[in-house]
Amino acid sequence: MARSLASLLSIPAIDKLYRFIGFRLGFFLSAVALAGAFFLYSIADVLSVYCIAAVISGLCYTIGGTIPVSLLIAKWFQSDRAFALGICAAGSGATAIIMPPLMTGIVETYSLDVLLVMLGIASCTLGIVVFMCIINDPKEKNLKPFYHIVAAKQGENTMFYGNHVENRVVMIMFAAMFAMGMGLFGAMQYMASFLGFQGFSEMGVSLLISTYGVTLFWGKMVFGWVTDHMGGRRSGLIFFSVAACGFVITCMAQPDNMGLAIAAMLCMGFSLPLVSVGVPTFARDIGTEETYSANMARLQFAFMLGSTVVGTIP
């Protein structure tokens, strides 16, 4: 809970923070602070220390997460932004597939404390790599943002409201993102527990969650490509429909029908990119370049608020 609240409450300050310190330094500080959180977790023996580590990790989740990544991509891409963000998000999905078996092996061979220290060292190392590689703005190197003429023209025809956005539209989108945080993100938090409750074996649950993870990896890039060519409104309609099918099929799935359960995970995997790639896309489609960062912060705040509310339900 402490982690979620810290992440939620820090969202409004992200845009101003990165305007002041830049992406390069911001991502580096986020990685170093996350390493500090891992080190604190490794030595924690009382609740207060765990809470401090949770607050730090929650701040890092926001400071080094979707919002600044989306803003950085907006500087480097005038077109194909959703696809670029999908590739970036797919990288985190690949980590979610590869790392769990490795981390389990380290914990079983050594201990959880050793794993946490190793994660802290890895975070520091990656922070240094990011600091060396990231360029805040293409203008710093006399470069121009990527621009694909065909995709750009298609994108112009798929904007949601263009330059004329009423506050009513922003409020409707705020409510929609809140509901999405409660529904999509909340559902996957409890998916493994739900499948186990339905009677699936541990091996079956593992297979289904792995299927979901692999599908999510490719789904993020597919969602990005579709959104760049169709716009957030149409792609949202398609992928929300797939999510609805996934929920229905999941409720119907039983241990004696593994094929139906796999179909449910395929639907969920292809629809969950709405969480990581969809929010920045919707923020872009309801405004202009000047209002993008503000809209992004509002919609991400609504999404995180919804997921935090669901996270309090036992």
Tab-separated table of C-alpha atoms in Angstrom:
chain	number	residue	atom	x	y	z
A	1	MET	CA	0.000	0.000	0.000
A	2	ALA	CA	2.828	2.415	0.871
A	3	ARG	CA	4.438	1.737	-2.507
A	4	SER	CA	1.208	2.367	-4.412
A	5	LEU	CA	0.436	5.609	-2.568
A	6	ALA	CA	3.974	6.935	-3.077
A	7	SER	CA	3.776	6.145	-6.773
A	8	LEU	CA	0.318	7.694	-7.081
A	9	LEU	CA	1.074	10.925	-5.234
A	10	SER	CA	4.311	11.558	-7.144
A	11	ILE	CA	2.673	11.546	-10.579
A	12	PRO	CA	1.694	15.272	-10.672
A	13	ALA	CA	5.336	16.303	-10.131
A	14	ILE	CA	6.858	14.190	-12.913
A	15	ASP	CA	6.571	16.707	-15.761
A	16	LYS	CA	8.122	19.554	-13.759
A	17	LEU	CA	10.856	17.283	-12.414
A	18	TYR	CA	11.998	16.172	-15.849
A	19	ARG	CA	11.833	19.689	-17.254
A	20	PHE	CA	14.263	20.651	-14.496
A	21	ILE	CA	16.746	17.729	-14.421
A	22	GLY	CA	16.260	16.117	-17.855
A	23	PHE	CA	15.611	12.490	-18.785
A	24	ARG	CA	19.202	11.334	-18.583
A	25	LEU	CA	19.755	12.363	-14.975
A	26	GLY	CA	16.198	11.484	-13.995
A	27	PHE	CA	16.424	7.870	-15.129
A	28	PHE	CA	19.864	7.530	-13.517
A	29	LEU	CA	18.662	8.842	-10.140
A	30	SER	CA	15.614	6.592	-10.345
A	31	ALA	CA	17.783	3.503	-10.925
A	32	VAL	CA	20.161	4.411	-8.066
A	33	ALA	CA	17.260	5.083	-5.690
A	34	LEU	CA	15.688	1.759	-6.669
A	35	ALA	CA	18.977	0.059	-5.825
A	36	GLY	CA	18.802	1.736	-2.424
A	37	ALA	CA	15.301	0.325	-1.954
A	38	PHE	CA	16.536	-3.190	-2.749
A	39	PHE	CA	19.396	-2.818	-0.260
A	40	LEU	CA	16.955	-1.631	2.402
A	41	TYR	CA	14.699	-4.606	1.743
A	42	SER	CA	17.682	-6.934	2.162
A	43	ILE	CA	18.518	-5.640	5.664
A	44	ALA	CA	14.991	-4.818	6.863
A	45	ASP	CA	13.850	-6.526	10.039
A	46	VAL	CA	11.096	-4.155	11.200
A	47	LEU	CA	7.969	-2.853	9.484
A	48	SER	CA	9.130	0.783	9.376
A	49	VAL	CA	12.171	-0.095	7.253
A	50	TYR	CA	10.029	-2.134	4.876
A	51	CYS	CA	7.673	0.854	4.530
A	52	ILE	CA	10.552	3.236	3.760
A	53	ALA	CA	11.840	0.851	1.095
A	54	ALA	CA	8.321	0.530	-0.326
A	55	VAL	CA	7.935	4.314	-0.542
A	56	ILE	CA	11.288	4.662	-2.339
A	57	SER	CA	10.443	1.882	-4.816
A	58	GLY	CA	7.028	3.461	-5.439
A	59	LEU	CA	8.633	6.804	-6.249
A	60	CYS	CA	11.081	5.070	-8.583
A	61	TYR	CA	8.226	3.273	-10.356
A	62	THR	CA	6.773	6.658	-11.308
A	63	ILE	CA	9.986	8.621	-11.836
A	64	GLY	CA	11.501	5.948	-14.093
A	65	GLY	CA	8.286	4.546	-15.511
A	66	THR	CA	5.748	5.021	-18.268
A	67	ILE	CA	5.304	8.799	-18.057
A	68	PRO	CA	8.943	9.892	-18.604
A	69	VAL	CA	9.500	7.106	-21.147
A	70	SER	CA	6.489	8.339	-23.122
A	71	LEU	CA	7.692	11.941	-22.948
A	72	LEU	CA	11.176	10.922	-24.134
A	73	ILE	CA	9.736	8.940	-27.050
A	74	ALA	CA	7.587	11.965	-27.971
A	75	LYS	CA	10.789	13.984	-28.403
A	76	TRP	CA	12.439	11.371	-30.620
A	77	PHE	CA	9.436	10.259	-32.710
A	78	GLN	CA	7.034	12.449	-34.645
A	79	SER	CA	5.309	9.344	-35.981
A	80	ASP	CA	5.096	5.660	-34.977
A	81	ARG	CA	5.179	6.667	-31.320
A	82	ALA	CA	2.872	3.906	-30.125
A	83	PHE	CA	4.946	1.246	-31.890
A	84	ALA	CA	8.151	2.658	-30.367
A	85	LEU	CA	6.544	2.645	-26.926
A	86	GLY	CA	5.300	-0.898	-27.582
A	87	ILE	CA	8.849	-2.074	-28.299
A	88	CYS	CA	10.068	-0.380	-25.132
A	89	ALA	CA	7.281	-1.905	-23.036
A	90	ALA	CA	7.891	-5.317	-24.612
A	91	GLY	CA	11.401	-5.203	-23.168
A	92	SER	CA	9.982	-5.105	-19.660
A	93	GLY	CA	7.662	-7.947	-20.626
A	94	ALA	CA	10.619	-10.051	-21.721
A	95	THR	CA	12.211	-9.472	-18.315
A	96	ALA	CA	9.013	-10.663	-16.635
A	97	ILE	CA	9.272	-13.915	-18.614
A	98	ILE	CA	12.989	-14.567	-18.141
A	99	MET	CA	13.683	-13.374	-14.595
A	100	PRO	CA	11.218	-15.322	-12.364
A	101	PRO	CA	12.905	-18.748	-12.868
A	102	LEU	CA	16.343	-17.194	-12.353
A	103	MET	CA	15.274	-15.359	-9.199
A	104	THR	CA	13.605	-18.487	-7.825
A	105	GLY	CA	16.823	-20.424	-8.376
A	106	ILE	CA	18.901	-17.784	-6.566
A	107	VAL	CA	16.519	-17.741	-3.601
A	108	GLU	CA	16.530	-21.541	-3.347
A	109	THR	CA	20.320	-21.782	-3.694
A	110	TYR	CA	21.294	-18.807	-1.519
A	111	SER	CA	18.621	-16.604	0.088
A	112	LEU	CA	16.174	-13.799	-0.595
A	113	ASP	CA	18.591	-11.261	0.885
A	114	VAL	CA	21.271	-12.273	-1.642
A	115	LEU	CA	18.771	-11.863	-4.483
A	116	LEU	CA	17.819	-8.370	-3.282
A	117	VAL	CA	21.462	-7.295	-3.115
A	118	MET	CA	22.046	-8.651	-6.628
A	119	LEU	CA	19.008	-6.739	-7.899
A	120	GLY	CA	20.351	-3.572	-6.284
A	121	ILE	CA	23.730	-4.002	-7.999
A	122	ALA	CA	21.991	-4.690	-11.321
A	123	SER	CA	19.866	-1.563	-10.908
A	124	CYS	CA	22.948	0.602	-10.286
A	125	THR	CA	24.698	-0.910	-13.291
A	126	LEU	CA	21.736	-0.298	-15.579
A	127	GLY	CA	21.450	3.247	-14.251
A	128	ILE	CA	25.031	3.931	-15.337
A	129	VAL	CA	24.387	2.411	-18.777
A	130	VAL	CA	21.251	4.522	-19.210
A	131	PHE	CA	23.106	7.676	-18.140
A	132	MET	CA	25.784	6.997	-20.754
A	133	CYS	CA	23.363	6.198	-23.580
A	134	ILE	CA	20.321	8.454	-23.264
A	135	ILE	CA	20.173	11.811	-25.030
A	136	ASN	CA	17.545	14.183	-23.649
A	137	ASP	CA	16.625	15.735	-26.977
A	138	PRO	CA	17.696	15.053	-30.597
A	139	LYS	CA	18.494	18.758	-30.913
A	140	GLU	CA	21.469	18.226	-28.603
A	141	LYS	CA	23.130	16.229	-31.393
A	142	ASN	CA	21.698	18.270	-34.277
A	143	LEU	CA	19.347	15.419	-35.126
A	144	LYS	CA	15.700	15.409	-36.133
A	145	PRO	CA	12.940	13.206	-34.632
A	146	PHE	CA	11.995	10.097	-36.579
A	147	TYR	CA	9.257	10.847	-39.090
A	148	HIS	CA	7.517	8.314	-41.293
A	149	ILE	CA	5.372	10.137	-43.855
A	150	VAL	CA	2.829	7.373	-44.466
A	151	ALA	CA	2.307	6.650	-40.774
A	152	ALA	CA	2.117	10.361	-39.960
A	153	LYS	CA	-0.605	10.970	-42.553
A	154	GLN	CA	-2.566	7.999	-41.279
A	155	GLY	CA	-2.154	9.293	-37.735
A	156	GLU	CA	-3.527	12.699	-38.704
A	157	ASN	CA	-6.758	11.042	-39.775
A	158	THR	CA	-7.188	9.080	-36.563
A	159	MET	CA	-6.909	11.741	-33.881
A	160	PHE	CA	-9.650	11.553	-31.295
A	161	TYR	CA	-10.485	15.251	-30.902
A	162	GLY	CA	-7.503	17.079	-32.359
A	163	ASN	CA	-6.910	20.591	-31.083
A	164	HIS	CA	-10.414	21.146	-29.703
A	165	VAL	CA	-10.629	19.315	-26.412
A	166	GLU	CA	-13.268	20.166	-23.828
A	167	ASN	CA	-12.748	19.603	-20.130
A	168	ARG	CA	-15.711	17.232	-20.319
A	169	VAL	CA	-13.728	14.941	-22.624
A	170	VAL	CA	-10.738	14.904	-20.279
A	171	MET	CA	-13.014	14.053	-17.330
A	172	ILE	CA	-14.652	11.216	-19.275
A	173	MET	CA	-11.216	9.830	-20.128
A	174	PHE	CA	-10.173	10.233	-16.482
A	175	ALA	CA	-13.136	8.093	-15.422
A	176	ALA	CA	-12.361	5.552	-18.150
A	177	MET	CA	-8.742	5.210	-17.050
A	178	PHE	CA	-9.852	4.812	-13.431
A	179	ALA	CA	-12.155	1.975	-14.468
A	180	MET	CA	-9.388	0.438	-16.598
A	181	GLY	CA	-7.026	0.485	-13.623
A	182	MET	CA	-9.596	-1.314	-11.522
A	183	GLY	CA	-10.532	-3.814	-14.226
A	184	LEU	CA	-7.575	-4.747	-16.388
A	185	PHE	CA	-4.697	-4.190	-13.988
A	186	GLY	CA	-6.625	-5.476	-10.972
A	187	ALA	CA	-7.724	-8.628	-12.777
A	188	MET	CA	-4.175	-9.713	-13.591
A	189	GLN	CA	-3.053	-9.071	-10.015
A	190	TYR	CA	-5.324	-11.876	-8.887
A	191	MET	CA	-5.314	-14.072	-11.993
A	192	ALA	CA	-2.972	-16.744	-10.615
A	193	SER	CA	-4.993	-16.967	-7.394
A	194	PHE	CA	-8.243	-17.158	-9.361
A	195	LEU	CA	-6.966	-19.972	-11.567
A	196	GLY	CA	-5.814	-21.891	-8.512
A	197	PHE	CA	-9.228	-21.387	-6.913
A	198	GLN	CA	-10.812	-22.752	-10.089
A	199	GLY	CA	-8.943	-26.001	-9.527
A	200	PHE	CA	-5.947	-25.675	-11.879
A	201	SER	CA	-2.773	-27.370	-10.682
A	202	GLU	CA	0.369	-25.383	-9.910
A	203	MET	CA	1.877	-26.595	-13.175
A	204	GLY	CA	-1.277	-25.594	-15.043
A	205	VAL	CA	-1.305	-22.127	-13.490
A	206	SER	CA	2.385	-21.704	-14.357
A	207	LEU	CA	1.725	-22.693	-17.977
A	208	LEU	CA	-1.211	-20.315	-18.284
A	209	ILE	CA	0.612	-17.346	-16.750
A	210	SER	CA	3.609	-18.036	-19.019
A	211	THR	CA	1.264	-18.097	-22.017
A	212	TYR	CA	-0.118	-14.757	-20.913
A	213	GLY	CA	3.400	-13.320	-20.512
A	214	VAL	CA	4.601	-14.415	-23.959
A	215	THR	CA	1.415	-13.104	-25.579
A	216	LEU	CA	1.740	-9.809	-23.724
A	217	PHE	CA	5.303	-9.422	-25.019
A	218	TRP	CA	4.171	-9.560	-28.662
A	219	GLY	CA	0.841	-7.891	-27.940
A	220	LYS	CA	2.483	-4.638	-26.902
A	221	MET	CA	4.161	-4.251	-30.276
A	222	VAL	CA	1.030	-5.324	-32.152
A	223	PHE	CA	-1.055	-2.820	-30.199
A	224	GLY	CA	1.442	-0.056	-30.929
A	225	TRP	CA	1.499	-0.786	-34.665
A	226	VAL	CA	-2.292	-0.982	-34.883
A	227	THR	CA	-2.716	2.227	-32.896
A	228	ASP	CA	-0.292	4.174	-35.087
A	229	HIS	CA	-2.318	3.193	-38.154
A	230	MET	CA	-5.860	3.296	-36.726
A	231	GLY	CA	-5.671	5.750	-33.839
A	232	GLY	CA	-6.376	5.234	-30.162
A	233	ARG	CA	-10.142	5.343	-30.539
A	234	ARG	CA	-10.444	2.460	-33.014
A	235	SER	CA	-7.641	0.349	-31.590
A	236	GLY	CA	-9.074	0.860	-28.120
A	237	LEU	CA	-12.437	-0.445	-29.288
A	238	ILE	CA	-10.788	-3.536	-30.774
A	239	PHE	CA	-8.544	-4.355	-27.831
A	240	PHE	CA	-11.147	-3.595	-25.168
A	241	SER	CA	-13.426	-6.037	-26.992
A	242	VAL	CA	-10.658	-8.650	-26.884
A	243	ALA	CA	-10.270	-7.976	-23.141
A	244	ALA	CA	-14.000	-8.488	-22.605
A	245	CYS	CA	-13.801	-11.824	-24.423
A	246	GLY	CA	-10.825	-12.749	-22.256
A	247	PHE	CA	-12.753	-12.072	-19.049
A	248	VAL	CA	-15.744	-14.104	-20.205
A	249	ILE	CA	-13.635	-17.067	-21.352
A	250	THR	CA	-11.596	-16.971	-18.128
A	251	CYS	CA	-14.779	-17.332	-16.084
A	252	MET	CA	-15.787	-20.322	-18.258
A	253	ALA	CA	-12.392	-22.061	-18.121
A	254	GLN	CA	-12.133	-25.293	-16.129
A	255	PRO	CA	-9.174	-27.620	-15.434
A	256	ASP	CA	-10.587	-30.272	-17.771
A	257	ASN	CA	-10.542	-27.833	-20.707
A	258	MET	CA	-7.005	-26.454	-20.925
A	259	GLY	CA	-7.559	-25.199	-24.474
A	260	LEU	CA	-10.258	-22.783	-23.313
A	261	ALA	CA	-8.018	-21.514	-20.524
A	262	ILE	CA	-5.144	-20.935	-22.962
A	263	ALA	CA	-7.529	-19.026	-25.259
A	264	ALA	CA	-8.447	-16.828	-22.286
A	265	MET	CA	-4.786	-16.057	-21.575
A	266	LEU	CA	-4.184	-15.249	-25.242
A	267	CYS	CA	-7.045	-12.732	-25.154
A	268	MET	CA	-5.795	-11.200	-21.911
A	269	GLY	CA	-2.228	-11.010	-23.187
A	270	PHE	CA	-3.223	-9.198	-26.367
A	271	SER	CA	-5.512	-6.767	-24.523
A	272	LEU	CA	-3.321	-5.814	-21.541
A	273	PRO	CA	-1.090	-3.523	-23.685
A	274	LEU	CA	-3.945	-1.079	-23.080
A	275	VAL	CA	-2.322	-0.597	-19.676
A	276	SER	CA	1.258	0.219	-20.701
A	277	VAL	CA	0.861	1.560	-24.247
A	278	GLY	CA	-2.782	2.599	-24.248
A	279	VAL	CA	-2.663	5.332	-21.606
A	280	PRO	CA	0.042	7.416	-23.381
A	281	THR	CA	-1.795	6.894	-26.678
A	282	PHE	CA	-5.096	8.163	-25.316
A	283	ALA	CA	-3.319	11.142	-23.743
A	284	ARG	CA	-1.892	12.034	-27.154
A	285	ASP	CA	-5.201	11.612	-28.954
A	286	ILE	CA	-7.220	13.941	-26.712
A	287	GLY	CA	-4.873	16.899	-26.974
A	288	THR	CA	-1.949	18.615	-28.619
A	289	GLU	CA	1.824	18.397	-28.239
A	290	GLU	CA	1.633	21.224	-25.692
A	291	THR	CA	-0.953	19.446	-23.508
A	292	TYR	CA	0.438	15.918	-23.941
A	293	SER	CA	2.496	15.786	-20.741
A	294	ALA	CA	-0.322	17.237	-18.619
A	295	ASN	CA	-2.907	14.860	-20.090
A	296	MET	CA	-0.516	11.955	-19.676
A	297	ALA	CA	-0.091	12.751	-15.982
A	298	ARG	CA	-3.854	13.058	-15.465
A	299	LEU	CA	-4.702	9.774	-17.169
A	300	GLN	CA	-1.850	7.886	-15.518
A	301	PHE	CA	-2.955	9.248	-12.145
A	302	ALA	CA	-6.500	8.007	-12.799
A	303	PHE	CA	-5.215	4.592	-13.847
A	304	MET	CA	-2.950	4.262	-10.810
A	305	LEU	CA	-5.784	5.419	-8.542
A	306	GLY	CA	-8.027	2.665	-9.891
A	307	SER	CA	-5.367	-0.013	-9.480
A	308	THR	CA	-4.587	1.222	-5.950
A	309	VAL	CA	-8.247	1.008	-4.958
A	310	VAL	CA	-8.465	-2.551	-6.254
A	311	GLY	CA	-5.203	-3.433	-4.523
A	312	THR	CA	-6.806	-2.772	-1.122
A	313	ILE	CA	-9.476	-5.441	-1.724
A	314	PRO	CA	-8.474	-8.740	-0.070
